[in-house]
Short mmCIF file of C-alpha atoms in Angstrom, two decimals:
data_model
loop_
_atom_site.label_atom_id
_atom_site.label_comp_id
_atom_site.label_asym_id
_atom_site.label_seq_id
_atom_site.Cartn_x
_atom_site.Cartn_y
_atom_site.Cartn_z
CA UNK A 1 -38.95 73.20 101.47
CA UNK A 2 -35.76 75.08 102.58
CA UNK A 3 -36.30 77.96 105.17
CA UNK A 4 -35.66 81.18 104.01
CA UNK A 5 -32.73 83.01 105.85
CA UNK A 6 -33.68 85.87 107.90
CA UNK A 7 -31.80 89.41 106.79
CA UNK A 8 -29.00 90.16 108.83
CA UNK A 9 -30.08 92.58 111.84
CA UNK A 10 -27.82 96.16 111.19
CA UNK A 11 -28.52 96.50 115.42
CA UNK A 12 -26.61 93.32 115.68
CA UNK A 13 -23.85 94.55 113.38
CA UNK A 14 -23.43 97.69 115.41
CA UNK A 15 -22.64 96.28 118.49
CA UNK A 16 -19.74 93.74 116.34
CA UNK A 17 -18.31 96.82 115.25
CA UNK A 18 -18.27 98.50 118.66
CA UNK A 19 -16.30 94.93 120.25
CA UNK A 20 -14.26 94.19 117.51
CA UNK A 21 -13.54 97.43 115.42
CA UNK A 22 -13.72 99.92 118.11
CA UNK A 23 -16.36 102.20 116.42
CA UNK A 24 -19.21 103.10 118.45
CA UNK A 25 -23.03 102.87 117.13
CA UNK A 26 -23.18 106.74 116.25
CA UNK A 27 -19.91 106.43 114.21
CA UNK A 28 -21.28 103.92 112.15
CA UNK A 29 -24.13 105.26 111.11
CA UNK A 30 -22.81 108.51 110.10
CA UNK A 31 -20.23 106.02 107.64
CA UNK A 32 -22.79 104.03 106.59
CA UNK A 33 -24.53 107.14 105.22
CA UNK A 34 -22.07 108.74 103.92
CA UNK A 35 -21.42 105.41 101.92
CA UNK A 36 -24.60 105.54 100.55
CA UNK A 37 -24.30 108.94 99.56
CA UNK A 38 -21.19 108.46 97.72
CA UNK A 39 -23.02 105.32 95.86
CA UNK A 40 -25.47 107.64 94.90
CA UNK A 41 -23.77 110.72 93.82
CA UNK A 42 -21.59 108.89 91.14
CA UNK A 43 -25.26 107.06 90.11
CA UNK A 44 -27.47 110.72 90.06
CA UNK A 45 -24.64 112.75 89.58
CA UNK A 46 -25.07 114.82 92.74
CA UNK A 47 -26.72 113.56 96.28
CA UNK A 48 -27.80 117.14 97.50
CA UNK A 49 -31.57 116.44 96.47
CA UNK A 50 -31.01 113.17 98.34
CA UNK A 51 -32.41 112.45 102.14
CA UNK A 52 -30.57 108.99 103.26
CA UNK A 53 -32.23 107.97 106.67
CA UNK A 54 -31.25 105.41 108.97
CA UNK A 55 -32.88 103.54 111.67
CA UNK A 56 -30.26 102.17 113.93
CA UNK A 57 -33.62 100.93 116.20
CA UNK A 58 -34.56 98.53 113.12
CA UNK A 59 -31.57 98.38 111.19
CA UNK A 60 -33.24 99.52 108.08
CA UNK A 61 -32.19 102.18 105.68
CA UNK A 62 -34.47 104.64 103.89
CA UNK A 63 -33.08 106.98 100.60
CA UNK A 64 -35.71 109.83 99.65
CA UNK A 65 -34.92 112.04 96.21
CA UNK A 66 -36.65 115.11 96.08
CA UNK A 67 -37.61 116.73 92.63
CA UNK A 68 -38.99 119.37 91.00
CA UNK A 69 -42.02 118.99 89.36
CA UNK A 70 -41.91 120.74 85.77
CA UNK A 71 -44.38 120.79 82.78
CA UNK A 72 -44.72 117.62 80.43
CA UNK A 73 -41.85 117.85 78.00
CA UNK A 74 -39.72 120.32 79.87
CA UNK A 75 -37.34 117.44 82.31
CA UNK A 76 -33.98 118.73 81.48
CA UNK A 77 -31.71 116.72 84.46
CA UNK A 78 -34.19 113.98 85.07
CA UNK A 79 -32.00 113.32 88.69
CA UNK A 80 -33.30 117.07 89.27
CA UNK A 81 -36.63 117.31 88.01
CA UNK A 82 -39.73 115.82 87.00
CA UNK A 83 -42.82 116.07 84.82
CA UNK A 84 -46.33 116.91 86.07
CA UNK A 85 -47.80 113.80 84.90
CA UNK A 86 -45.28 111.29 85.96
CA UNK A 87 -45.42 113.11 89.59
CA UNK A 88 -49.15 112.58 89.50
CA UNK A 89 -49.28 109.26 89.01
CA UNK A 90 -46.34 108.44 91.39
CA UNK A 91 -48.87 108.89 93.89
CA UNK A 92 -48.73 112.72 94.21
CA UNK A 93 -52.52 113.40 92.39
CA UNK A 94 -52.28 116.97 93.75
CA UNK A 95 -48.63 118.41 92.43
CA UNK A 96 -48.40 121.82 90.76
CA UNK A 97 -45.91 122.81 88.76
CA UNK A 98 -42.97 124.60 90.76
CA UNK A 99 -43.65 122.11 93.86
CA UNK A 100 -41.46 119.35 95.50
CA UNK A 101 -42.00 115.76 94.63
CA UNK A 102 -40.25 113.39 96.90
CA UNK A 103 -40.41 109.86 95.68
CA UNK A 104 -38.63 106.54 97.28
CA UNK A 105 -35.39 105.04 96.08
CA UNK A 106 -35.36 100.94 97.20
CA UNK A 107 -31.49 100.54 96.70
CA UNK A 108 -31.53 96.94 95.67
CA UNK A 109 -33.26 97.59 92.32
CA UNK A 110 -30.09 99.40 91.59
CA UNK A 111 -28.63 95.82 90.96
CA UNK A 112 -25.33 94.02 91.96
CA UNK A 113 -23.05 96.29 90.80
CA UNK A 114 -24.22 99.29 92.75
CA UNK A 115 -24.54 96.77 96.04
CA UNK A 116 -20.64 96.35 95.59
CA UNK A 117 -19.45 99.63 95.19
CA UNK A 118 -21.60 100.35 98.47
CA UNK A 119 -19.32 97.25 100.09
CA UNK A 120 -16.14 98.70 99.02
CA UNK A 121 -16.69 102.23 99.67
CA UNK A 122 -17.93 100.68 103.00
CA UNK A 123 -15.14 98.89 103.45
CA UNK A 124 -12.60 101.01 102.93
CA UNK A 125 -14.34 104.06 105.02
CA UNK A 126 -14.26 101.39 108.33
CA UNK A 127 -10.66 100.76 107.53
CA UNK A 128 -9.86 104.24 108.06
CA UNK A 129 -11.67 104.72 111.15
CA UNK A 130 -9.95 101.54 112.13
CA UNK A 131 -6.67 102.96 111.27
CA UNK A 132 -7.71 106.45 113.50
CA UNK A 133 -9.16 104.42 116.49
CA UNK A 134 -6.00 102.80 116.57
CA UNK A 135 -3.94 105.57 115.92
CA UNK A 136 -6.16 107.89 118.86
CA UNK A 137 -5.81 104.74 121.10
CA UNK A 138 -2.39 104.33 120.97
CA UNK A 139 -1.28 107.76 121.51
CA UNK A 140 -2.88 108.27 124.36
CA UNK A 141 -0.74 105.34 125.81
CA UNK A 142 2.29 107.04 124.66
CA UNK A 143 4.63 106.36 128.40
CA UNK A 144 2.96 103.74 129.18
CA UNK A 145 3.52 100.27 129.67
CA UNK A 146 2.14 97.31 127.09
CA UNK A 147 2.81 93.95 126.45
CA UNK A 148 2.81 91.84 123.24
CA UNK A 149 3.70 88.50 122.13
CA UNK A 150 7.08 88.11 119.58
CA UNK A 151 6.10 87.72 116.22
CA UNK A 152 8.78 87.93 114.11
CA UNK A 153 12.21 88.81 114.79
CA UNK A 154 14.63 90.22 112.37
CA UNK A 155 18.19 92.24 112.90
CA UNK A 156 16.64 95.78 113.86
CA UNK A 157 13.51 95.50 115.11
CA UNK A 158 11.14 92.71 116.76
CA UNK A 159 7.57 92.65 115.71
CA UNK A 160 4.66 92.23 118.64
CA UNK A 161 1.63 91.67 118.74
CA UNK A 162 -1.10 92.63 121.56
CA UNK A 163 -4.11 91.15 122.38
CA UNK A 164 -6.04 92.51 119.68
CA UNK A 165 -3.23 91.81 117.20
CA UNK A 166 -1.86 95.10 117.00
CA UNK A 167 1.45 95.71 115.53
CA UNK A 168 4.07 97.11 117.92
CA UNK A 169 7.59 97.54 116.67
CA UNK A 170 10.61 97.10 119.27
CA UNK A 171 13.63 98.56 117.14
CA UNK A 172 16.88 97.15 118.28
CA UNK A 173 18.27 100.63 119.64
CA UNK A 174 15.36 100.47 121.88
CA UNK A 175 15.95 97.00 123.84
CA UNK A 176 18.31 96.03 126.30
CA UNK A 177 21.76 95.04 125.70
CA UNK A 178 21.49 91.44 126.44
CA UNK A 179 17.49 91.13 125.25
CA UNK A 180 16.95 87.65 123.08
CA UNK A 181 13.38 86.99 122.42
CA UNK A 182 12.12 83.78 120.89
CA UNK A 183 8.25 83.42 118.90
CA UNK A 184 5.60 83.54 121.05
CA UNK A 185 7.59 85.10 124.38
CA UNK A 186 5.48 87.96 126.04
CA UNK A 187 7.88 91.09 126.09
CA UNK A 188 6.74 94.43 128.25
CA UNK A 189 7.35 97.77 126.86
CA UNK A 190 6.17 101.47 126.99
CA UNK A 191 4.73 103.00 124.12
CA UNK A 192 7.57 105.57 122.65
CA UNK A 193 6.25 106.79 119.75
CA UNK A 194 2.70 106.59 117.48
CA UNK A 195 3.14 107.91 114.09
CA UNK A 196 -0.04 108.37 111.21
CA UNK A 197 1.88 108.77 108.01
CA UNK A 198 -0.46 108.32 104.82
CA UNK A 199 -3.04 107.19 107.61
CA UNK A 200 -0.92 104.06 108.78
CA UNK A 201 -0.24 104.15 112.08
CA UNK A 202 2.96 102.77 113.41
CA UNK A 203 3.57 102.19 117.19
CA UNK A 204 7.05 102.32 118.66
CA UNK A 205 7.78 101.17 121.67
CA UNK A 206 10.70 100.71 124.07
CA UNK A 207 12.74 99.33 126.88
CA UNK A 208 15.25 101.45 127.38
CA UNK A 209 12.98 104.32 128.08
CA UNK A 210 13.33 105.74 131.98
CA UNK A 211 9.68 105.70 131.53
CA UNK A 212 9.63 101.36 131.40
CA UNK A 213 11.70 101.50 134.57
CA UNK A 214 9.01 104.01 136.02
CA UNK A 215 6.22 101.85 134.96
CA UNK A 216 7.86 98.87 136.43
CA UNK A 217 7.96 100.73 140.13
CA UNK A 218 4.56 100.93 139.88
CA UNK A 219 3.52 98.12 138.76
CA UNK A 220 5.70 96.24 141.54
CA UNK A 221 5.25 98.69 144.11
CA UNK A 222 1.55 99.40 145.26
CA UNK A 223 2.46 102.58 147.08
CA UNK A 224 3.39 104.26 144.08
CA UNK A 225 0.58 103.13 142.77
CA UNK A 226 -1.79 104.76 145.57
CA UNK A 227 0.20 107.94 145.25
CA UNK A 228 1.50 107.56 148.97
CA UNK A 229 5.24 107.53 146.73
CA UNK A 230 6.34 109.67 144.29
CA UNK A 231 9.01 109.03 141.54
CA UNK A 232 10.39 112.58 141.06
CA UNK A 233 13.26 111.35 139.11
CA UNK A 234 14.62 108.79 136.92
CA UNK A 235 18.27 108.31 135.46
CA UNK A 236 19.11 104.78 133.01
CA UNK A 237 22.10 103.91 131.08
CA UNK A 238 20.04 100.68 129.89
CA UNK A 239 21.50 96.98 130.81
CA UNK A 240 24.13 98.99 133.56
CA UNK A 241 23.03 100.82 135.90
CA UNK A 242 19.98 103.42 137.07
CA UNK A 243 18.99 105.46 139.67
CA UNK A 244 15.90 106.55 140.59
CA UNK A 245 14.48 109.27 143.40
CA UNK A 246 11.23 108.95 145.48
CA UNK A 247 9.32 110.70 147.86
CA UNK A 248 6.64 109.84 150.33
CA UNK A 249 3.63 111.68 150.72
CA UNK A 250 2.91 110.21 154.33
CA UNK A 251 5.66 110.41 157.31
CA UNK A 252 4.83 107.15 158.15
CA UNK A 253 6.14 105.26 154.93
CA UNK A 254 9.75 105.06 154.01
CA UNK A 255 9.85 105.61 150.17
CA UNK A 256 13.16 103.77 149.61
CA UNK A 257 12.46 100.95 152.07
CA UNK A 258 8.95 100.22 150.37
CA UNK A 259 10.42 100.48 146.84
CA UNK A 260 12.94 98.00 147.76
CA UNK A 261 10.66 95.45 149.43
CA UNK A 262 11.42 93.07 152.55
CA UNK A 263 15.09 91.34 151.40
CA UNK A 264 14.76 93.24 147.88
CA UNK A 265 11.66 91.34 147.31
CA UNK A 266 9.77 94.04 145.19
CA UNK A 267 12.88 94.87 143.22
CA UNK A 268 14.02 92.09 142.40
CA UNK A 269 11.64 91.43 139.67
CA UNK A 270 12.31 94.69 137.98
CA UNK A 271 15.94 93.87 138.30
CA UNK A 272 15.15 90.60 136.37
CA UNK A 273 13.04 92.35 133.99
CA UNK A 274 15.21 95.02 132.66
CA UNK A 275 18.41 92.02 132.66
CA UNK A 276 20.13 92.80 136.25
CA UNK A 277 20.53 96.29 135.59
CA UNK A 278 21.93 97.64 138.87
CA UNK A 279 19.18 99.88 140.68
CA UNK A 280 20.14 103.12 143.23
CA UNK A 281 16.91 104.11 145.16
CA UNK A 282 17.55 107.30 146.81
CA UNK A 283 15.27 109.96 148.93
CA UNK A 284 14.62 112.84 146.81
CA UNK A 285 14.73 116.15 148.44
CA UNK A 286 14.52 119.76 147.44
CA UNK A 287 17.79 120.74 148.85
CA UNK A 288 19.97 120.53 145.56
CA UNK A 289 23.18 120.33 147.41
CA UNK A 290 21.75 117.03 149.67
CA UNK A 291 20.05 115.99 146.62
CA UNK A 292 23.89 115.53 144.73
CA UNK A 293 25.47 114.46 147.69
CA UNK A 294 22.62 111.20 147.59
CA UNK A 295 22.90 111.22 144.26
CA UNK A 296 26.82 110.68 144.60
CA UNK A 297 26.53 107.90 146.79
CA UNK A 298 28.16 105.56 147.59
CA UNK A 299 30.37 108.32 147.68
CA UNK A 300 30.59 110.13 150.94
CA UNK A 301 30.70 114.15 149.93
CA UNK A 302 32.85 116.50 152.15
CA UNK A 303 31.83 120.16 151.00
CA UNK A 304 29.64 121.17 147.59
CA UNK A 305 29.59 124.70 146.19
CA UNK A 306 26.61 125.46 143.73
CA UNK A 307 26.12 127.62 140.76
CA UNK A 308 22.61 127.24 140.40
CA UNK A 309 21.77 129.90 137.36
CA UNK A 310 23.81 127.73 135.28
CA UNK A 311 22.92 124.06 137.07
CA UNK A 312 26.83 123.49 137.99
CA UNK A 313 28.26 121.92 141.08
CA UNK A 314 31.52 121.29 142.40
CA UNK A 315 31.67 118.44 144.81
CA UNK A 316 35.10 117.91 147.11
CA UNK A 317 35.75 114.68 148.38
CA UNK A 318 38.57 112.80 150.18
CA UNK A 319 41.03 110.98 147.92
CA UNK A 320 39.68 107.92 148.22
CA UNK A 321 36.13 108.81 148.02
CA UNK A 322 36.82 109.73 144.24
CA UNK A 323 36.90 106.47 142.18
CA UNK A 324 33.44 105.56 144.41
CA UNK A 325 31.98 109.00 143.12
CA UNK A 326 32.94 108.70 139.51
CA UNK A 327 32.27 104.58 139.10
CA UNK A 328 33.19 102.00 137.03
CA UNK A 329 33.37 103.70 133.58
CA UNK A 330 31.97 107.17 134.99
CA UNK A 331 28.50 105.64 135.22
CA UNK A 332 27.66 106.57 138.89
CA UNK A 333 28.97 110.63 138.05
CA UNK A 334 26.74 110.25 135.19
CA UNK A 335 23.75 109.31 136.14
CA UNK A 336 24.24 111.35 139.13
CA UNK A 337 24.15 114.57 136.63
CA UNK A 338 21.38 113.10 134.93
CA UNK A 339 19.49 112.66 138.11
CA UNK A 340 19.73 116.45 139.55
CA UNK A 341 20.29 118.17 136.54
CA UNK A 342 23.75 119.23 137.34
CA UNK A 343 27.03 119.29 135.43
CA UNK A 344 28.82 118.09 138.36
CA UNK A 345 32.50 118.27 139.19
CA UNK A 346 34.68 115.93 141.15
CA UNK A 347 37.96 117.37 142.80
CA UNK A 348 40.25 115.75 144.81
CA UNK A 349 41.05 117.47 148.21
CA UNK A 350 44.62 116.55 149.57
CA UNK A 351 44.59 114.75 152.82
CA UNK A 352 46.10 117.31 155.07
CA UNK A 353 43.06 119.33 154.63
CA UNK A 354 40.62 116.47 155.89
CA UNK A 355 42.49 114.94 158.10
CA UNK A 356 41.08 116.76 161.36
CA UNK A 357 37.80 117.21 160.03
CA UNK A 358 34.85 114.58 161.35
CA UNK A 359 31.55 114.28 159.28
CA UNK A 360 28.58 115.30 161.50
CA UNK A 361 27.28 111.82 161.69
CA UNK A 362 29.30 110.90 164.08
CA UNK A 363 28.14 112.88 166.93
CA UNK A 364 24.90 111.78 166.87
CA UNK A 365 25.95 110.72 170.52
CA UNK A 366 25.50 114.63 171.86
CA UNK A 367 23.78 116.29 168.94
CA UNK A 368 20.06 115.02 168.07
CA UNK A 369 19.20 113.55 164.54
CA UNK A 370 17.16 116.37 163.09
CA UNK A 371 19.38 119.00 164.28
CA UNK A 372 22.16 117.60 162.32
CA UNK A 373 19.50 116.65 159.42
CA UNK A 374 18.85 120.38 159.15
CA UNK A 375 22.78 120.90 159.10
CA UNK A 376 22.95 118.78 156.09
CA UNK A 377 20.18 120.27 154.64
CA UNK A 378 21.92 123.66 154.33
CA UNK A 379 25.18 122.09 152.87
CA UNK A 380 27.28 121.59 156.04
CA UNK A 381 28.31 117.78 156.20
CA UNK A 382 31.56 118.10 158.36
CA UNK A 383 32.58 119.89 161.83
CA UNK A 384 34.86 122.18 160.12
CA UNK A 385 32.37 123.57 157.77
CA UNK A 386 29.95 124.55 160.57
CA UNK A 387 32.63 125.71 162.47
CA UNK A 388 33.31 128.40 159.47
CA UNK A 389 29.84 129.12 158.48
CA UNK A 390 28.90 132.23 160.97
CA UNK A 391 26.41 131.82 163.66
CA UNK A 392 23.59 133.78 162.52
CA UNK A 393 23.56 132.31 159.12
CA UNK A 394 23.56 128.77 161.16
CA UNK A 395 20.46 130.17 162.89
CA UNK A 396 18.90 131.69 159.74
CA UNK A 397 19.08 129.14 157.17
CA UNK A 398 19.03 125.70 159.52
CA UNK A 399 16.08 127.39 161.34
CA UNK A 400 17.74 126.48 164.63
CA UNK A 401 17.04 128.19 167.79
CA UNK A 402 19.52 129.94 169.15
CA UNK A 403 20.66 127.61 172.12
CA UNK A 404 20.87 124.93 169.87
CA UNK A 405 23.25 126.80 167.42
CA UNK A 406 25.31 127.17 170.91
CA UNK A 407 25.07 123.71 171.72
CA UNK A 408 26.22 122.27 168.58
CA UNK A 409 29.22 125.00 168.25
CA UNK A 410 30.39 124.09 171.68
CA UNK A 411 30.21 120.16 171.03
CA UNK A 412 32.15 120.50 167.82
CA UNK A 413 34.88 123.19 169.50
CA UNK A 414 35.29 120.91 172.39
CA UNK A 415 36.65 118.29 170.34
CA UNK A 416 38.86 119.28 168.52
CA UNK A 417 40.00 121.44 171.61
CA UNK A 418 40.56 117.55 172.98
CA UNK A 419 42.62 116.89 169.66
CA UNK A 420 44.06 119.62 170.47
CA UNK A 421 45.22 118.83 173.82
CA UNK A 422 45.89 115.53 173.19
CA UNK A 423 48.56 116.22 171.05
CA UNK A 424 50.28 118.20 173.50
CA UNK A 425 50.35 115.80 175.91
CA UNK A 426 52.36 113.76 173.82
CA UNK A 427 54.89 115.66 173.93
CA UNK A 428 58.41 114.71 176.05
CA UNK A 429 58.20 116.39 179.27
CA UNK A 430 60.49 119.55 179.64
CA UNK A 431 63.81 118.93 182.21
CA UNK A 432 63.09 119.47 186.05
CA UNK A 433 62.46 123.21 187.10
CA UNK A 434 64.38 123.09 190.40
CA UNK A 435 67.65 123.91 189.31
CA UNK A 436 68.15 127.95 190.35
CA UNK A 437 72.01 128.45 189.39
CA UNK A 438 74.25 126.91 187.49
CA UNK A 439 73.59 124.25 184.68
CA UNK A 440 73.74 120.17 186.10
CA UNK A 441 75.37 119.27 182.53
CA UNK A 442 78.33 120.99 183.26
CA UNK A 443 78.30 120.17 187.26
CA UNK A 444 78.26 116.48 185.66
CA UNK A 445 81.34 116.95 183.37
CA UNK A 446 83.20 118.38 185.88
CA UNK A 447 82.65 115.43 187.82
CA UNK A 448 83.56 113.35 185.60
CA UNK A 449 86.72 114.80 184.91
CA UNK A 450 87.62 114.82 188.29
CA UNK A 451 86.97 111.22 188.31
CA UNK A 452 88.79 110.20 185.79
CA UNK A 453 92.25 112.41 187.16
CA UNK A 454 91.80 110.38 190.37
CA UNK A 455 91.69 107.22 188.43
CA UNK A 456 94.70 108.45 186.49
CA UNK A 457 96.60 108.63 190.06
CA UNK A 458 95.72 105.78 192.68
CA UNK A 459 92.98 103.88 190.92
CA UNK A 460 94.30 99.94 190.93
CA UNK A 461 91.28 97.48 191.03
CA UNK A 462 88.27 100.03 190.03
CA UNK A 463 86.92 100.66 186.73
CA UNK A 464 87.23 104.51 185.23
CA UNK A 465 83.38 104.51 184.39
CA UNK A 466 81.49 103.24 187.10
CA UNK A 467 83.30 105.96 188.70
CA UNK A 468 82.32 108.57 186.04
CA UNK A 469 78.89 107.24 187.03
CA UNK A 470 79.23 107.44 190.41
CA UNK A 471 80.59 111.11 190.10
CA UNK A 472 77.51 111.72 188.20
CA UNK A 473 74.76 110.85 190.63
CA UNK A 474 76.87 112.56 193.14
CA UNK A 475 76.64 115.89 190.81
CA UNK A 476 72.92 115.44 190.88
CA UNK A 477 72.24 114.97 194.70
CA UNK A 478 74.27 117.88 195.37
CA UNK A 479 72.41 119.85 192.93
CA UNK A 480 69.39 118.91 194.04
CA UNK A 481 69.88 119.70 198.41
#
């Protein structure tokens, strides 16, 4: 004799649903009632007389209809009402007319039809949900990163899938120049975009995104991750070139040394990931004018002047500082600007007007570190542009004591005083002060004419101009006693 097989437990089918679908026990109950109530409205006409209780404890359903009982012979809407005697002898002995009879309703003596338009409706109501857990899931990843295997590839987009077979479109626009997946290659993206048109989600995601690059730092770099480091700023041009600007929360970590990784060993697999795109890590600061003058590099910037109400900057540098400042292409300038904010400015200062001045790096021999740090800070780079900024405003904005101010002043006049000096003493040296009267060019021509009348008159074996010579040193002894 074959053994009967046991119904399938609705507890059991609640917790698929929870693994697999992504609907939670409370969810489906409320859909598997309103199923039945949408069975049973087409089949009664209406489902407001109707009580549909589940038992998620024993998986069992129970509908109740409640009707009016009415005299024999008066049922108009026999899904509304019913008579006196067919309510007593449903097991109701004691009805009155006017009172509530509520009767049973065992669903499968409805038949096979009914049982299917309860699986469709059913169906198609955990479709939806499926369709808004996915949607509600999704979005809340929008930024971040995902990963999915190649599917299908055609000439705009790539198809992947995730782990629970998700779709995720890559549209060409939004990978790499230089990306080439094959079928079955895991690709990493950020989620760009989650659409619900007509209740069909659609998931964008992306590469180029300065969000992938941010994910990547984190994901590489374990202090970020902690939130000792902060990424405060991000600038791409995908497949060239990016900058990006951190900040440590502790004193004790360097944010661009432990983005970077002993030898490059952190970055180098998010240089490898996004196709040897050229990464700038640079120390963000609040200071707008350092902030450009980092963002510039490697540029070295001689003097900035900043409109900030409408985010503009001129930046001066030395002639040959200019081509490093702009880049191959403009892409350093760029995603400088993109970086800070700023529409930024390159002009080219001729050389006469650098050539005495000294960037304050390099008297870190007599001025300390932080003093000129705080220099920097307020937009002075170079000697000469201390030199003209006035002393109190040195002392105000640098918050520098006032014998520091002194210090640095006198360090920076002294040398170029040397300069200065220097290029006196270069100089030729004047002619001997000693002579009182008379001039000793014209005491030497004299000679010399004499010298050469003499060897107009007796001279025989001697030669005219070792005399003129002799004459000559004799004009200068004299001169001298």
């Amino acid at each position: 004799m074959a053994k009967k097989n046991d119904a399938p437990n609705m507890v059991e089918r609640f917790a698929e649903f929870k693994e697999l679908k992504n609907i939670d026990k409370t969810t489906m109950i409320s859909v598997l009632e309103e199923s039945f109530r949408n069975v049973l409205a087409k089949m009664f006409g209406t489902d407001e007389n109707l009580d549909v209780i589940m038992n998620p404890d024993k998986g069992d359903v129970q509908i109740f209809q409640n009707l009016e009982v009415v005299a024999d012979g008066a049922v108009r809407n026999p899904n509304l009402e019913i008579s006196i005697s067919d309510a007593r002898a449903d097991g109701d002995p004691d009805c009155e007319i006017g009172e509530e009879h509520t009767r049973e309703i065992i669903f499968a003596n409805f038949g096979r039809r009914a049982i299917l338009t309860l699986r469709q409706t059913l169906q198609s109501k955990i479709l939806e949900l499926q369709k808004e857990a996915i949607y509600s899931k999704f979005k809340e990843l929008e930024g971040q990163l995902v990963s999915g295997e190649v599917y299908q590839t055609w000439s705009r987009e790539t198809l992947l899938l995730d782990d629970d077979k998700n779709e995720l479109l890559l549209p060409k626009s939004e990978s790499i120049p230089g990306d080439f997946f094959r079928k079955g290659e895991t690709v990493r993206a950020v989620v760009s975009n989650v659409d619900n048109k007509n209740n069909n989600p659609k998931i964008t995601v992306s590469r180029t995104s300065p969000d992938f690059l941010r994910r990547l730092f984190e994901l590489e770099v374990p202090e970020i991750a902690e939130g000792l480091i902060n990424i405060k700023a991000v600038a791409r041009i995908p497949g060239e070139r990016a900058k990006i600007a951190v900040e440590s929360y502790d004193d004790r970590v360097d944010p661009v040394g432990a983005c970077v990784g002993v030898k490059g060993s952190r970055i180098h697999g998010i240089v490898r990931e996004l196709r040897n795109e050229n990464i700038d890590v640079i120390n963000w600061t609040p200071n707008a004018a350092l902030f450009i003058e980092r963002a510039l590099s490697p540029a070295r910037v001689s003097n900035i002047r900043l409109d900030e109400e409408v985010k503009r900057a001129e930046v001066f540098l030395r002639p040959e500082e200019v081509s490093l400042a702009i880049g191959k292409g403009g892409l350093n300038i760029k995603l400088a600007s993109k970086l800070t904010g700023y529409v930024i400015d390159v002009y080219r200062d001729t050389e006469q007007v650098f050539e005495e001045d000294i960037y304050l790096d390099e008297f870190k021999d007599e001025i300390e570190t932080w003093v000129i740090d705080a220099l920097k800070d307020m937009g002075c780079v170079t000697a000469k542009s201390v030199l003209a900024t006035p002393r109190a405003v040195l002392i105000d904005k640098a918050d520098l004591e006032e014998e520091t101010v002194d210090h640095v002043l006198e360090v920076l006049r002294a040398e170029f005083d040397d300069d200065n000096n220097t290029s006196a003493s270069d100089e030729p040296e004047a002619q001997d002060s000693c002579v009182v009267d008379g001039d000793p060019a014209e005491d030497i021509a004299a000679a010399a004419d004499e010298a050469m009348d003499a060897s107009d008159s007796c001279a025989v074996d001697t030669d005219p101009a070792e005399d003129i010579a002799a004459a000559a040193d004799e004009a200068m002894e004299s001169e001298a006693k």
